[in-house]
mmCIF file of C-alpha atoms in Angstrom:
data_model
loop_
_atom_site.group_PDB
_atom_site.id
_atom_site.type_symbol
_atom_site.label_atom_id
_atom_site.label_comp_id
_atom_site.label_asym_id
_atom_site.label_seq_id
_atom_site.Cartn_x
_atom_site.Cartn_y
_atom_site.Cartn_z
ATOM 1 C CA ILE N 1 9.830 -2.660 -20.801
ATOM 2 C CA VAL N 2 6.297 -3.379 -19.566
ATOM 3 C CA LEU N 3 7.279 -6.885 -18.426
ATOM 4 C CA VAL N 4 10.368 -5.547 -16.651
ATOM 5 C CA GLU N 5 8.265 -2.886 -14.922
ATOM 6 C CA LEU N 6 5.722 -5.498 -13.805
ATOM 7 C CA GLY N 7 8.553 -7.618 -12.413
ATOM 8 C CA ILE N 8 10.007 -4.648 -10.553
ATOM 9 C CA MET N 9 6.573 -3.767 -9.178
ATOM 10 C CA LEU N 10 5.971 -7.348 -8.031
ATOM 11 C CA ALA N 11 9.376 -7.614 -6.332
ATOM 12 C CA ALA N 12 8.994 -4.218 -4.650
ATOM 13 C CA SER N 13 5.491 -4.991 -3.405
ATOM 14 C CA ARG N 14 6.545 -8.412 -2.074
ATOM 15 C CA TYR N 15 9.347 -6.750 -0.144
ATOM 16 C CA GLY N 16 6.902 -4.058 1.013
ATOM 17 C CA PHE N 17 4.613 -6.725 2.449
ATOM 18 C CA LYS N 18 7.642 -8.271 4.150
ATOM 19 C CA ILE N 19 8.396 -4.864 5.700
ATOM 20 C CA ILE N 20 4.800 -4.519 6.915
ATOM 21 C CA ALA N 21 4.574 -8.035 8.333
ATOM 22 C CA LEU N 22 7.934 -7.961 10.086
ATOM 23 C CA GLY N 23 7.415 -4.391 11.268
ATOM 24 C CA SER N 24 4.156 -5.486 12.867
ATOM 25 C CA ARG N 25 6.227 -7.968 14.888
ATOM 26 C CA GLY N 26 8.687 -5.289 15.999
ATOM 27 C CA ILE N 27 11.451 -6.172 13.534
ATOM 28 C CA VAL N 28 12.357 -2.855 11.947
ATOM 29 C CA ARG N 29 15.958 -3.246 10.753
ATOM 30 C CA ALA N 30 16.474 -4.813 7.340
ATOM 31 C CA SER N 31 19.559 -6.615 8.654
ATOM 32 C CA ASP N 32 17.274 -8.535 11.049
ATOM 33 C CA PHE N 33 14.902 -9.680 8.293
ATOM 34 C CA PRO N 34 14.899 -13.393 7.463
ATOM 35 C CA ARG N 35 16.250 -14.262 4.024
ATOM 36 C CA GLU N 36 13.131 -16.125 2.879
ATOM 37 C CA LEU N 37 9.579 -14.902 2.505
ATOM 38 C CA ASP N 38 6.942 -16.530 4.644
ATOM 39 C CA GLU N 39 4.772 -18.671 2.382
ATOM 40 C CA ASP N 40 1.664 -16.741 3.487
ATOM 41 C CA TRP N 41 3.109 -13.473 2.143
ATOM 42 C CA THR N 42 3.867 -14.714 -1.361
ATOM 43 C CA ASN N 43 0.449 -13.993 -2.857
ATOM 44 C CA LEU N 44 -0.317 -10.779 -0.956
ATOM 45 C CA PRO N 45 0.650 -8.471 -3.866
ATOM 46 C CA TRP N 46 -1.800 -10.294 -6.153
ATOM 47 C CA LYS N 47 -4.531 -10.135 -3.534
ATOM 48 C CA LEU N 48 -3.914 -6.404 -3.045
ATOM 49 C CA PHE N 49 -4.113 -5.934 -6.817
ATOM 50 C CA ALA N 50 -7.447 -7.798 -6.844
ATOM 51 C CA ILE N 51 -8.721 -5.619 -3.977
ATOM 52 C CA SER N 52 -7.718 -2.497 -5.926
ATOM 53 C CA VAL N 53 -9.486 -3.753 -9.057
ATOM 54 C CA VAL N 54 -12.700 -4.586 -7.185
ATOM 55 C CA GLN N 55 -12.730 -1.281 -5.304
ATOM 56 C CA GLY N 56 -11.902 0.631 -8.486
ATOM 57 C CA ALA N 57 -14.735 -1.083 -10.345
ATOM 58 C CA LEU N 58 -17.131 -0.260 -7.523
ATOM 59 C CA VAL N 59 -16.053 3.396 -7.482
ATOM 60 C CA GLY N 60 -16.303 3.553 -11.277
ATOM 61 C CA TRP N 61 -19.788 2.083 -11.267
ATOM 62 C CA LEU N 62 -20.919 4.473 -8.532
ATOM 63 C CA ALA N 63 -19.444 7.424 -10.449
ATOM 64 C CA TRP N 64 -21.297 6.293 -13.581
ATOM 65 C CA TYR N 65 -24.537 5.770 -11.666
ATOM 66 C CA GLN N 66 -24.360 8.973 -9.621
ATOM 67 C CA PRO N 67 -21.268 11.238 -9.804
ATOM 68 C CA VAL N 68 -21.716 12.469 -6.233
ATOM 69 C CA LEU N 69 -21.703 8.884 -4.967
ATOM 70 C CA GLY N 70 -18.545 8.260 -6.995
ATOM 71 C CA THR N 71 -16.825 11.197 -5.320
ATOM 72 C CA VAL N 72 -17.876 9.998 -1.880
ATOM 73 C CA ALA N 73 -16.721 6.474 -2.746
ATOM 74 C CA VAL N 74 -13.261 7.752 -3.735
ATOM 75 C CA PHE N 75 -12.864 9.357 -0.308
ATOM 76 C CA VAL N 76 -14.197 6.282 1.512
ATOM 77 C CA VAL N 77 -11.927 3.910 -0.415
ATOM 78 C CA SER N 78 -8.922 6.201 0.096
ATOM 79 C CA PHE N 79 -9.562 6.392 3.833
ATOM 80 C CA THR N 80 -10.201 2.663 4.316
ATOM 81 C CA PHE N 81 -7.481 1.306 2.006
ATOM 82 C CA PRO N 82 -4.718 1.270 4.680
ATOM 83 C CA ALA N 83 -7.034 -0.684 6.990
ATOM 84 C CA ALA N 84 -7.721 -3.153 4.179
ATOM 85 C CA VAL N 85 -3.956 -3.634 3.758
ATOM 86 C CA ILE N 86 -3.622 -4.198 7.510
ATOM 87 C CA VAL N 87 -6.385 -6.822 7.449
ATOM 88 C CA LEU N 88 -4.802 -8.443 4.395
ATOM 89 C CA VAL N 89 -1.406 -8.721 6.104
ATOM 90 C CA GLN N 90 -2.905 -10.056 9.331
ATOM 91 C CA SER N 91 -5.261 -12.572 7.760
ATOM 92 C CA GLY N 92 -3.767 -13.255 4.342
ATOM 93 C CA SER N 93 -7.356 -13.410 3.091
ATOM 94 C CA PHE N 94 -8.705 -11.427 0.153
ATOM 95 C CA PHE N 95 -12.266 -11.862 1.418
ATOM 96 C CA GLN N 96 -11.505 -10.612 4.924
ATOM 97 C CA ALA N 97 -9.693 -7.586 3.502
ATOM 98 C CA MET N 98 -12.766 -6.846 1.351
ATOM 99 C CA ASN N 99 -15.175 -7.301 4.275
ATOM 100 C CA PRO N 100 -16.216 -3.862 5.610
ATOM 101 C CA GLY N 101 -16.667 -5.349 9.086
ATOM 102 C CA TYR N 102 -13.038 -6.441 9.356
ATOM 103 C CA VAL N 103 -11.819 -3.161 7.872
ATOM 104 C CA MET N 104 -13.902 -1.119 10.311
ATOM 105 C CA ASP N 105 -12.658 -3.275 13.207
ATOM 106 C CA ALA N 106 -9.062 -2.543 12.220
ATOM 107 C CA MET N 107 -9.820 1.189 12.105
ATOM 108 C CA ARG N 108 -11.652 1.010 15.451
ATOM 109 C CA ILE N 109 -8.822 -0.895 17.147
ATOM 110 C CA ILE N 110 -6.218 1.623 15.964
ATOM 111 C CA GLY N 111 -8.473 4.499 16.990
ATOM 112 C CA TRP N 112 -7.812 8.155 16.328
ATOM 113 C CA PRO N 113 -4.177 7.528 15.287
ATOM 114 C CA TYR N 114 -5.654 5.922 12.163
ATOM 115 C CA ALA N 115 -6.508 9.397 10.877
ATOM 116 C CA LEU N 116 -2.885 10.424 11.458
ATOM 117 C CA LEU N 117 -1.716 7.304 9.641
ATOM 118 C CA CYS N 118 -3.849 8.231 6.635
ATOM 119 C CA PHE N 119 -2.548 11.793 6.744
ATOM 120 C CA PHE N 120 1.101 10.703 6.783
ATOM 121 C CA LEU N 121 0.504 8.115 4.073
ATOM 122 C CA PHE N 122 -1.028 10.893 1.971
ATOM 123 C CA LEU N 123 2.019 13.090 2.608
ATOM 124 C CA LEU N 124 4.348 10.258 1.609
ATOM 125 C CA SER N 125 2.476 9.515 -1.604
ATOM 126 C CA THR N 126 2.463 13.207 -2.442
ATOM 127 C CA GLY N 127 6.137 13.418 -1.471
ATOM 128 C CA ALA N 128 7.077 10.918 -4.166
ATOM 129 C CA GLN N 129 5.363 13.060 -6.773
ATOM 130 C CA VAL N 130 6.970 16.256 -5.492
ATOM 131 C CA ALA N 131 10.417 14.624 -5.414
ATOM 132 C CA LEU N 132 9.975 13.456 -8.993
ATOM 133 C CA ALA N 133 8.820 16.898 -10.106
ATOM 134 C CA MET N 134 11.988 18.376 -8.603
ATOM 135 C CA VAL N 135 14.448 15.771 -9.904
ATOM 136 C CA LEU N 136 13.156 14.852 -13.370
ATOM 137 C CA PRO N 137 13.849 18.231 -15.036
ATOM 138 C CA MET N 138 17.550 17.633 -14.334
ATOM 139 C CA PHE N 139 17.602 14.402 -16.362
ATOM 140 C CA ASP N 140 16.424 13.155 -19.682
ATOM 141 C CA GLY N 141 16.511 10.000 -21.711
ATOM 142 C CA ARG N 142 16.952 6.492 -20.405
ATOM 143 C CA ILE N 143 17.744 7.439 -16.806
ATOM 144 C CA VAL N 144 14.237 8.819 -16.177
ATOM 145 C CA LEU N 145 12.516 5.426 -15.766
ATOM 146 C CA PRO N 146 14.969 4.128 -13.125
ATOM 147 C CA ILE N 147 14.619 7.408 -11.204
ATOM 148 C CA VAL N 148 10.819 7.101 -11.246
ATOM 149 C CA ASN N 149 11.089 3.469 -10.118
ATOM 150 C CA PHE N 150 13.462 4.400 -7.301
ATOM 151 C CA ALA N 151 11.243 7.220 -6.033
ATOM 152 C CA PHE N 152 8.053 5.184 -5.962
ATOM 153 C CA ILE N 153 9.766 2.127 -4.477
ATOM 154 C CA TYR N 154 11.532 4.181 -1.786
ATOM 155 C CA PHE N 155 8.410 6.060 -0.722
ATOM 156 C CA GLY N 156 6.360 2.848 -0.944
ATOM 157 C CA TRP N 157 8.733 1.056 1.410
ATOM 158 C CA VAL N 158 8.604 3.987 3.839
ATOM 159 C CA MET N 159 4.793 3.721 3.749
ATOM 160 C CA ALA N 160 5.087 -0.028 4.371
ATOM 161 C CA SER N 161 7.340 0.636 7.331
ATOM 162 C CA LEU N 162 4.821 3.107 8.730
ATOM 163 C CA LEU N 163 1.979 0.590 8.346
ATOM 164 C CA GLY N 164 4.068 -2.087 10.081
ATOM 165 C CA TYR N 165 4.888 0.291 12.929
ATOM 166 C CA VAL N 166 1.217 1.178 13.418
ATOM 167 C CA MET N 167 0.335 -2.518 13.486
ATOM 168 C CA PHE N 168 3.075 -3.122 16.065
ATOM 169 C CA GLN N 169 1.730 -0.361 18.290
#
């Protein structure tokens, strides 16, 4: 089951990066998407995973060193993560997406709508949890895992679409 879940997560995140990249070019309908992935997008899920691991390790170390700094780091990482994804999609580079200068430039270029983007991304991520809390009590057994997968994939793709739209603007 773990291997199947990892495969589903990889496929969903690859398609999410396709949504972001094509949305940033103004292509918003799935019927207009090309059949093949651009070669540059193939490794983006792995690079995003590496970014998450590095940022998580940094936050964990700061929380161990000084709990207040850990709390501040969680908020900073949460607020800058969408910009890191934007830089990753634009550059395809792990190192540029980890560079605070590039991340701050992306936030500066977007301007005040970046705060709205973060707010709506927060609502979407919370929405997946609320939807699951409402639906899961109606089901039990083997159907629960596919429902959880569907909810997180659906809301993740909506978030990807929102990121692509912001990049297009």
